[in-house]
């Protein structure tokens, strides 16, 4: 109970550090990478604040050097999953009865710890475990996660302030933004440390307790951050981390009557399977579970003949290949007019030739390895497809002998409905289709109808009328639509993120729209002088 209306500090975006040679942060990350590379971490499940070592272990290896074991991950069995749910349920009354200010304070403190003393540790774990360059780790694990925690607290305050506009004389109307009537299941993907933590902490900020299943391949950074949250004072049982392969954890959790929400990011196939299971279990639940999922993408860059070819090529290089194309927002299908093609092609090919690829511990590398052998094999099959049915202009090979290295590849196809233009590859493979300048109008329809996804897309043009017309025609082709920019790099508080169609429920991570899914409002009407006579005046 707070005796005051406290204000959440106004959030600002966490500065992104440069890691330029000679900088303090560069010295710190190099030392921390060296330290972490020399240890093998035992990663437990975290249940009710206790570390649980089950002894059923899988190894977590470095994508850049797959014989290098970073951690031994203790997997949950049915008993641990059950205990995690019970812990979440038991922690709910105390956590949900804290004021927003008290809950926010935990996450604001977490952001301060991450911004300062924990930064290098979290970034190094993300670099080693997920093969991110220092810049990619910094914008994800450090900057974006600080932003999620600070901005979400600010958005939660706005939601609480949302009250019925009218209370007539003698009546007081109020809205109470209750947490959900059960626990939330958070399921996270390998590719963003910040997303993984936002999936479990956004519902927690709104007063919910969670069972969280990180991807086994990002277990190292997730475990470091689970410890940071303990250090920040998150009470036991609010966040229960259960490690495991998908269905081993998913099935028992989704079968539990107290499931009140699913907060998911990952592939479309997995999300649809989870949704189906929830549908089948519907009659067993105490309440209709909230289902929020951000899923796959086949993100486009569409250039009009009036586009600036030099900047466009940079957008393809950064938007397509940073983090090996393993961003849900990564540019993957490119539509270019014949008149711009020669210049853009040459610039992209020259850029790829200048990329350095290798172990992310060498800070001069721009491209690392893909996440694991499964991804490597999938990408290798797409390279085979490209070599056999497209013109490969750069890259085209893969080498898994030391790490899971897939060359940044740029291909051109003759058919805009080629599989390389339609399917989510989730790797460093970008495909272009070149259209006759005069067929701009048909190209808009092609872009809109080629893939089932609608996550991100970028339009490149200088002509204002073209921009307005294309933005309207492509209204449903992308949840995040960029004009003369790359389709990656959304920033919390600036570009709320999410897509529709097969790309998700579009509940915009890092915004009030997402947080609203984790509350179930109760309306209160209080009448100070209730009527004493049941007869209305019209009765005479
Ligand atoms: P994935 O679907 O393979 O796995 C995501 C998570 O789901 C993992 O933790 C996995 O273990 C878990 N899972 C799988 N089956 C399960 C089950 N039956 N029950 C419970 N959990 C289960 O995805 P991934 O390879 O980790 O991530 C890549 C995908 O994520 C891509 O499709 C990408 O587009 C998408 N993604 C989307 C966004 C977005 O905002 N739209 C952001 C990041 C990633």
XYZ file of C-alpha atoms and ligand atoms in Angstrom:
584
model
C 0.000 0.000 0.000
C 1.556 3.276 -1.162
C 0.606 6.574 0.502
C 1.201 8.687 -2.569
C 0.693 8.693 -6.325
C 4.206 7.902 -7.447
C 5.395 8.750 -10.938
C 7.501 6.352 -12.974
C 10.684 8.145 -14.083
C 10.350 9.344 -17.690
C 12.079 6.705 -19.814
C 14.806 7.452 -22.332
C 16.420 4.955 -24.683
C 19.553 3.323 -23.316
C 22.603 4.681 -25.184
C 24.211 2.137 -27.510
C 27.922 1.950 -26.722
C 30.343 2.007 -29.657
C 33.012 -0.572 -28.650
C 35.450 1.428 -30.768
C 39.116 0.491 -30.348
C 40.462 2.000 -27.127
C 37.031 2.425 -25.489
C 36.419 1.257 -21.917
C 33.558 -0.978 -23.016
C 35.761 -2.747 -25.542
C 38.321 -3.563 -22.874
C 35.568 -4.849 -20.579
C 33.920 -7.085 -23.195
C 37.201 -8.605 -24.371
C 38.118 -9.515 -20.772
C 34.643 -10.909 -20.074
C 34.577 -12.983 -23.283
C 37.885 -14.454 -22.278
C 36.628 -15.255 -18.784
C 33.376 -16.854 -19.937
C 35.084 -18.822 -22.702
C 37.191 -20.564 -20.068
C 34.298 -21.846 -17.960
C 31.551 -24.421 -18.391
C 28.441 -23.180 -16.618
C 26.002 -25.565 -14.956
C 22.601 -24.042 -15.786
C 19.825 -25.168 -13.442
C 16.098 -24.699 -13.651
C 15.014 -21.833 -11.397
C 11.925 -22.761 -9.419
C 10.572 -20.657 -6.582
C 13.937 -18.904 -6.439
C 15.805 -22.186 -5.994
C 18.361 -23.586 -8.403
C 17.271 -27.083 -9.405
C 19.913 -29.336 -10.971
C 18.049 -32.283 -12.453
C 21.056 -34.210 -13.769
C 19.324 -34.678 -17.102
C 21.693 -32.559 -19.119
C 22.274 -31.265 -22.655
C 25.380 -29.361 -23.668
C 25.156 -25.763 -24.872
C 27.863 -25.155 -27.465
C 29.268 -22.065 -29.200
C 27.895 -21.724 -32.744
C 31.235 -20.271 -33.901
C 33.153 -23.268 -32.555
C 30.792 -26.139 -31.956
C 33.227 -28.349 -30.035
C 33.436 -25.577 -27.429
C 31.017 -26.440 -24.601
C 29.797 -23.294 -22.878
C 27.297 -24.814 -20.492
C 25.531 -27.930 -19.301
C 21.822 -27.303 -19.248
C 19.719 -29.159 -16.690
C 16.396 -30.091 -18.247
C 13.098 -30.106 -16.412
C 11.029 -33.283 -16.230
C 7.301 -33.488 -15.434
C 8.035 -33.089 -11.693
C 9.932 -29.813 -12.179
C 7.287 -28.447 -14.549
C 4.618 -29.199 -11.957
C 6.668 -27.528 -9.211
C 7.203 -24.465 -11.398
C 3.461 -24.070 -11.946
C 2.778 -24.511 -8.247
C 5.461 -21.948 -7.406
C 3.956 -19.452 -9.855
C 0.500 -19.976 -8.394
C 1.748 -19.690 -4.819
C 3.654 -16.461 -5.513
C 0.699 -14.791 -7.238
C -1.246 -13.337 -4.282
C 1.731 -11.534 -2.723
C 3.256 -10.318 -5.999
C -0.028 -9.117 -7.469
C -0.923 -7.208 -4.322
C 2.193 -5.063 -4.551
C 1.695 -1.584 -5.974
C 2.806 -0.934 -9.526
C 5.520 1.313 -8.100
C 6.955 -1.583 -6.107
C 6.869 -3.990 -9.043
C 8.297 -1.375 -11.396
C 11.109 -0.657 -8.961
C 12.355 -4.232 -9.405
C 12.536 -3.864 -13.185
C 13.923 -0.332 -13.087
C 16.649 -1.598 -10.790
C 17.228 -4.518 -13.190
C 17.692 -1.996 -16.025
C 20.196 -0.053 -13.926
C 22.166 -3.237 -13.177
C 22.102 -4.228 -16.838
C 23.140 -0.771 -17.968
C 26.121 -0.867 -15.591
C 27.795 -3.738 -13.782
C 26.063 -6.606 -15.620
C 26.380 -5.233 -19.149
C 29.571 -6.985 -20.215
C 28.474 -10.279 -18.639
C 25.115 -10.298 -20.426
C 26.596 -9.183 -23.755
C 29.429 -11.736 -23.611
C 26.964 -14.559 -22.893
C 24.834 -13.432 -25.858
C 27.885 -13.239 -28.125
C 29.237 -16.654 -27.200
C 25.947 -18.502 -26.968
C 24.043 -16.939 -29.861
C 26.943 -15.855 -32.101
C 26.155 -12.153 -32.093
C 28.774 -9.527 -32.889
C 29.407 -7.098 -30.074
C 27.211 -4.500 -31.776
C 24.338 -6.947 -32.237
C 24.625 -8.094 -28.617
C 24.735 -4.493 -27.409
C 21.593 -3.379 -29.285
C 19.728 -6.512 -28.197
C 20.759 -7.790 -24.786
C 21.828 -4.475 -23.267
C 20.041 -1.562 -24.930
C 16.731 -3.108 -25.941
C 16.232 -4.964 -22.701
C 16.907 -1.819 -20.633
C 14.364 -0.100 -22.875
C 11.751 -2.827 -22.408
C 12.024 -2.601 -18.639
C 11.973 1.198 -18.448
C 9.342 1.878 -21.102
C 7.042 -0.923 -19.958
C 6.938 0.595 -16.484
C 5.973 3.907 -18.060
C 3.275 2.274 -20.247
C 1.892 0.363 -17.262
C 1.462 3.660 -15.438
C -0.515 5.000 -18.415
C -2.735 1.901 -18.416
C -3.480 2.284 -14.711
C -4.363 5.931 -15.308
C -6.975 4.879 -17.875
C -10.299 5.389 -16.051
C -13.920 5.891 -17.119
C -14.322 9.542 -18.115
C -17.675 10.009 -16.391
C -18.781 9.614 -12.784
C -22.158 11.409 -12.332
C -22.989 13.077 -9.028
C -23.271 10.468 -6.278
C -21.458 7.777 -8.243
C -17.794 6.862 -8.555
C -16.826 4.729 -11.586
C -13.437 3.088 -11.539
C -11.433 0.563 -13.481
C -9.060 -1.836 -11.831
C -6.423 -3.385 -14.118
C -6.216 -6.802 -12.504
C -3.533 -9.323 -13.344
C -4.871 -12.455 -15.059
C -6.600 -15.173 -13.057
C -3.779 -17.722 -13.313
C -0.162 -17.973 -14.448
C 1.366 -16.943 -17.779
C 3.487 -19.327 -19.864
C 6.339 -17.495 -21.621
C 8.074 -19.335 -24.474
C 11.062 -17.639 -26.053
C 13.111 -18.005 -29.266
C 16.893 -18.231 -29.542
C 17.519 -15.090 -31.481
C 16.866 -12.150 -29.142
C 17.919 -12.063 -25.508
C 15.798 -8.955 -24.975
C 12.678 -10.618 -26.407
C 13.212 -13.698 -24.243
C 13.272 -11.579 -21.100
C 10.420 -9.338 -22.202
C 8.218 -12.389 -22.764
C 8.433 -13.351 -19.105
C 8.812 -9.940 -17.469
C 6.110 -7.928 -19.280
C 3.327 -10.080 -17.753
C 5.164 -10.024 -14.410
C 5.256 -6.225 -14.394
C 1.462 -6.232 -14.697
C 1.239 -8.402 -11.560
C 1.282 -11.897 -13.078
C 3.575 -14.780 -12.245
C 5.182 -16.844 -14.969
C 6.563 -20.174 -16.056
C 9.276 -19.434 -18.623
C 10.764 -21.808 -21.158
C 13.775 -20.316 -22.925
C 15.162 -21.865 -26.122
C 17.912 -24.328 -25.198
C 20.278 -22.573 -27.624
C 19.999 -19.235 -25.801
C 20.118 -20.766 -22.328
C 23.376 -19.098 -21.352
C 22.264 -15.475 -21.705
C 18.823 -16.297 -20.283
C 20.393 -17.825 -17.197
C 22.656 -14.798 -16.637
C 19.605 -12.545 -16.797
C 17.544 -14.754 -14.489
C 20.304 -14.219 -11.941
C 20.325 -10.478 -12.608
C 16.606 -10.363 -11.849
C 17.193 -12.155 -8.550
C 19.864 -9.568 -7.783
C 17.328 -6.842 -8.596
C 14.978 -8.291 -5.972
C 12.404 -10.188 -8.014
C 10.679 -12.354 -5.400
C 10.904 -16.159 -5.622
C 8.194 -17.786 -7.713
C 7.389 -14.743 -9.869
C 9.550 -16.069 -12.687
C 10.160 -19.812 -12.850
C 12.622 -20.901 -15.512
C 12.161 -24.428 -16.807
C 14.592 -25.673 -19.433
C 13.610 -28.263 -21.924
C 12.809 -29.300 -25.428
C 9.527 -27.776 -26.623
C 6.774 -30.278 -26.031
C 8.368 -31.812 -22.895
C 7.592 -28.575 -21.100
C 4.803 -27.279 -23.292
C 2.396 -30.169 -22.982
C 2.076 -30.320 -19.186
C 1.958 -26.528 -18.913
C -0.748 -26.119 -21.545
C -2.792 -28.852 -19.877
C -2.931 -27.033 -16.531
C -6.309 -25.509 -15.547
C -4.621 -22.363 -14.177
C -3.030 -21.397 -17.505
C -4.167 -17.803 -18.069
C -1.903 -16.695 -20.893
C 0.675 -17.701 -23.475
C 3.349 -15.143 -24.371
C 5.218 -16.597 -27.305
C 7.821 -15.591 -29.850
C 9.165 -18.129 -32.319
C 8.183 -19.828 -35.522
C 4.706 -19.797 -37.010
C 4.475 -23.603 -36.953
C 5.222 -23.837 -33.241
C 2.773 -21.065 -32.401
C -0.020 -22.654 -34.393
C 0.601 -25.990 -32.646
C 0.453 -24.322 -29.217
C -2.734 -22.450 -30.124
C -4.325 -25.713 -31.342
C -3.434 -27.424 -28.059
C -4.956 -24.567 -26.088
C -8.097 -24.864 -28.181
C -8.323 -28.575 -27.466
C -7.861 -27.980 -23.724
C -10.313 -25.096 -23.557
C -12.934 -26.723 -21.393
C -10.349 -27.525 -18.700
C -9.225 -23.928 -18.107
C -10.454 -21.671 -15.352
C -10.395 -18.696 -17.716
C -9.879 -18.182 -21.448
C -6.103 -17.963 -21.841
C -4.762 -14.838 -23.515
C -2.710 -15.847 -26.546
C -0.019 -13.477 -27.762
C 2.454 -14.640 -30.374
C 5.018 -12.962 -32.598
C 6.108 -15.405 -35.256
C 7.804 -15.829 -38.639
C 8.449 -13.386 -41.436
C 9.487 -13.066 -45.068
C 10.419 -9.447 -44.971
C 10.735 -7.372 -48.092
C 12.547 -4.413 -49.523
C 10.693 -2.886 -52.433
C 12.437 -0.252 -54.516
C 10.799 2.157 -56.922
C 12.847 3.501 -59.852
C 13.194 6.817 -57.957
C 15.020 5.134 -55.017
C 18.544 6.143 -54.004
C 20.639 3.117 -55.079
C 23.565 3.794 -52.745
C 21.484 3.947 -49.552
C 19.296 1.093 -50.797
C 22.322 -1.187 -51.142
C 23.359 -0.363 -47.563
C 19.843 -1.243 -46.365
C 20.082 -4.623 -48.113
C 23.519 -5.313 -46.636
C 22.603 -4.354 -43.084
C 18.982 -5.437 -43.162
C 19.713 -8.768 -44.825
C 22.915 -10.009 -43.259
C 23.388 -8.595 -39.770
C 23.159 -11.420 -37.229
C 23.345 -13.789 -40.200
C 19.810 -12.903 -41.281
C 18.421 -14.521 -38.117
C 16.214 -11.588 -37.171
C 12.514 -12.046 -37.651
C 12.654 -8.640 -39.364
C 15.606 -9.416 -41.668
C 15.249 -8.432 -45.319
C 14.915 -11.590 -47.318
C 13.099 -10.811 -50.583
C 14.093 -7.796 -52.628
C 12.148 -6.234 -55.507
C 14.282 -4.028 -57.731
C 13.524 -2.152 -60.955
C 15.584 -3.058 -64.003
C 16.937 0.513 -64.208
C 18.529 0.324 -60.718
C 19.541 -3.328 -60.775
C 23.099 -3.073 -62.182
C 24.203 -0.452 -59.665
C 22.453 -1.999 -56.648
C 23.707 -5.495 -57.556
C 27.296 -4.299 -57.857
C 27.138 -2.407 -54.575
C 25.632 -5.369 -52.707
C 28.107 -7.836 -54.183
C 31.015 -5.515 -53.322
C 29.687 -5.066 -49.788
C 29.413 -8.815 -49.223
C 32.932 -9.295 -50.563
C 34.114 -6.816 -47.937
C 32.293 -8.511 -45.019
C 34.540 -10.382 -42.622
C 32.974 -13.583 -41.336
C 34.258 -15.594 -38.417
C 34.242 -16.034 -34.644
C 32.426 -13.130 -32.986
C 35.211 -12.896 -30.393
C 37.241 -11.255 -33.151
C 35.517 -7.871 -33.012
C 36.426 -7.056 -36.625
C 33.998 -9.718 -37.900
C 30.670 -8.470 -39.235
C 29.079 -11.896 -39.753
C 29.203 -14.864 -37.369
C 27.825 -18.401 -37.444
C 24.205 -19.510 -37.553
C 22.747 -20.842 -34.354
C 23.060 -24.623 -34.627
C 23.408 -27.663 -36.832
C 19.686 -27.788 -37.595
C 19.768 -24.213 -38.946
C 23.022 -24.944 -40.784
C 21.481 -27.944 -42.547
C 18.335 -25.996 -43.404
C 20.371 -23.131 -44.879
C 22.612 -25.566 -46.759
C 19.518 -27.026 -48.425
C 18.413 -23.528 -49.474
C 21.901 -22.871 -50.871
C 21.570 -26.047 -52.896
C 18.221 -24.777 -54.174
C 19.809 -21.417 -55.049
C 22.716 -23.027 -56.884
C 20.367 -25.221 -58.895
C 17.582 -22.769 -59.722
C 18.819 -19.198 -59.253
C 21.746 -17.004 -60.205
C 24.084 -16.872 -57.200
C 25.840 -13.504 -57.260
C 27.691 -13.723 -53.946
C 28.343 -16.477 -51.411
C 26.525 -19.754 -51.943
C 28.602 -22.069 -49.760
C 28.590 -23.236 -46.151
C 31.287 -24.732 -43.950
C 30.353 -26.498 -40.739
C 33.737 -27.974 -39.907
C 34.566 -25.584 -37.037
C 31.450 -23.472 -36.553
C 28.086 -23.254 -38.286
C 29.223 -20.811 -40.957
C 26.899 -20.066 -43.850
C 28.236 -17.564 -46.372
C 26.239 -14.366 -46.859
C 24.521 -15.183 -50.112
C 22.870 -12.946 -52.685
C 20.836 -14.621 -55.421
C 18.605 -13.525 -58.258
C 15.537 -15.423 -59.423
C 13.407 -15.061 -62.558
C 10.170 -16.073 -60.877
C 8.752 -13.769 -58.167
C 6.994 -16.812 -56.672
C 10.220 -18.817 -56.415
C 10.536 -20.646 -53.081
C 13.454 -18.369 -52.187
C 11.028 -15.414 -52.428
C 8.247 -17.108 -50.453
C 9.622 -19.199 -47.598
C 11.174 -18.027 -44.351
C 14.813 -19.130 -44.467
C 16.025 -17.340 -41.343
C 19.614 -17.230 -42.496
C 22.044 -15.039 -44.470
C 20.415 -15.723 -47.829
C 18.811 -12.799 -49.657
C 17.024 -13.142 -52.977
C 16.251 -10.458 -55.527
C 13.677 -10.346 -58.280
C 14.103 -7.680 -60.950
C 10.982 -6.163 -62.497
C 10.481 -4.009 -65.592
C 10.213 -0.360 -64.434
C 6.826 0.028 -66.111
C 5.162 -2.752 -64.094
C 5.277 -0.997 -60.707
C 1.584 -1.435 -60.084
C 1.655 -5.210 -60.544
C 4.727 -5.404 -58.336
C 2.736 -3.947 -55.442
C 0.236 -6.800 -55.775
C 3.055 -9.337 -55.995
C 4.689 -8.039 -52.813
C 1.368 -8.097 -50.975
C 0.416 -11.622 -52.026
C 3.656 -13.584 -52.256
C 4.109 -14.844 -48.712
C 1.699 -15.659 -45.888
C 3.675 -13.396 -43.549
C 3.273 -9.696 -42.776
C 5.997 -8.703 -40.344
C 8.303 -6.025 -41.746
C 8.773 -4.383 -45.113
C 10.665 -1.419 -46.522
C 9.662 0.859 -49.353
C 12.335 2.819 -51.176
C 11.327 5.791 -53.337
C 11.923 9.514 -53.649
C 8.622 10.349 -55.306
C 6.137 11.436 -52.613
C 3.012 10.384 -54.512
C 4.546 6.943 -55.039
C 5.321 6.643 -51.329
C 1.772 7.522 -50.289
C 0.183 5.232 -52.860
C 2.432 2.240 -52.119
C 2.096 2.665 -48.351
C -1.680 2.461 -48.752
C -1.576 -0.523 -51.133
C 0.729 -2.399 -48.752
C -1.227 -1.497 -45.620
C -1.593 -5.145 -44.532
C 1.697 -6.450 -45.949
C 3.740 -5.510 -42.867
C 3.109 -4.610 -39.237
C 6.309 -2.547 -39.257
C 6.589 -0.575 -42.478
C 9.724 1.416 -43.241
C 10.119 4.217 -45.743
C 13.657 4.670 -47.064
C 15.143 2.590 -44.251
C 16.102 -1.017 -43.596
C 13.334 -3.234 -42.205
C 15.288 -4.211 -39.062
C 16.277 -2.398 -35.883
C 12.971 -1.403 -34.255
C 13.550 0.577 -31.068
C 11.301 0.372 -28.000
C 9.410 3.605 -27.450
C 9.925 4.531 -31.104
C 8.692 1.724 -33.377
C 6.423 -0.709 -31.461
C 7.076 -4.117 -33.002
C 4.881 -6.865 -34.419
C 3.285 -8.285 -37.525
C -0.033 -9.752 -38.568
C -1.258 -12.475 -40.955
C 0.996 -15.533 -40.328
C 3.491 -13.310 -38.482
C 1.570 -13.067 -35.241
C -1.154 -11.475 -33.212
C 0.483 -8.038 -33.641
C 0.275 -7.046 -29.994
C 3.291 -4.763 -30.399
C 6.045 -5.753 -28.000
C 7.328 -2.813 -25.983
C 4.064 -0.910 -25.975
C 0.917 -0.476 -23.901
C -0.930 -2.684 -26.419
C 1.113 -5.680 -25.326
C 0.787 -4.947 -21.615
C -2.988 -4.659 -21.963
C -3.090 -8.369 -22.848
C -1.753 -9.219 -19.380
C -4.527 -7.519 -17.454
C -8.196 -8.281 -17.135
C -10.004 -5.145 -16.071
C -12.605 -5.076 -13.333
C -15.151 -2.271 -13.423
C -16.169 -0.810 -10.072
C -19.300 1.291 -9.718
C -19.884 2.721 -6.276
C -23.148 4.510 -5.518
C -23.030 6.876 -2.560
C -26.776 7.423 -2.163
C -28.667 4.469 -3.672
C -32.415 4.929 -4.428
C -34.826 3.916 -1.666
C -37.934 3.609 -3.870
C -38.217 1.144 -6.800
C -40.893 3.236 -8.659
C -39.731 5.423 -11.580
C -41.344 8.859 -12.100
C -42.856 7.787 -15.448
C -45.159 5.371 -13.598
C -47.068 8.420 -12.368
P 10.945 -22.108 -32.576
O 9.511 -22.005 -32.924
O 11.709 -23.280 -33.074
O 11.110 -22.132 -30.991
C 10.601 -21.087 -30.176
C 10.413 -21.627 -28.777
O 9.308 -22.529 -28.784
C 11.613 -22.430 -28.250
O 11.801 -22.122 -26.883
C 11.139 -23.851 -28.428
O 11.787 -24.754 -27.563
C 9.682 -23.694 -28.074
N 8.802 -24.799 -28.455
C 8.809 -25.543 -29.563
N 7.809 -26.462 -29.512
C 7.153 -26.271 -28.336
C 6.056 -26.893 -27.681
N 5.394 -27.892 -28.247
N 5.700 -26.434 -26.466
C 6.345 -25.403 -25.883
N 7.396 -24.780 -26.448
C 7.793 -25.206 -27.657
O 11.645 -20.732 -33.027
P 13.195 -20.329 -32.970
O 13.950 -21.115 -34.006
O 13.721 -20.340 -31.575
O 13.118 -18.812 -33.426
C 13.072 -18.436 -34.760
C 11.674 -18.076 -35.183
O 11.184 -17.051 -34.336
C 11.603 -17.520 -36.588
O 10.480 -18.057 -37.243
C 11.428 -16.024 -36.369
O 10.799 -15.346 -37.420
C 10.635 -15.995 -35.109
N 10.774 -14.731 -34.398
C 9.754 -13.837 -34.509
C 9.840 -12.608 -33.878
C 8.739 -11.600 -34.015
O 8.746 -10.626 -33.279
N 7.788 -11.798 -34.909
C 10.975 -12.304 -33.122
C 11.987 -13.247 -33.015
C 11.868 -14.469 -33.654
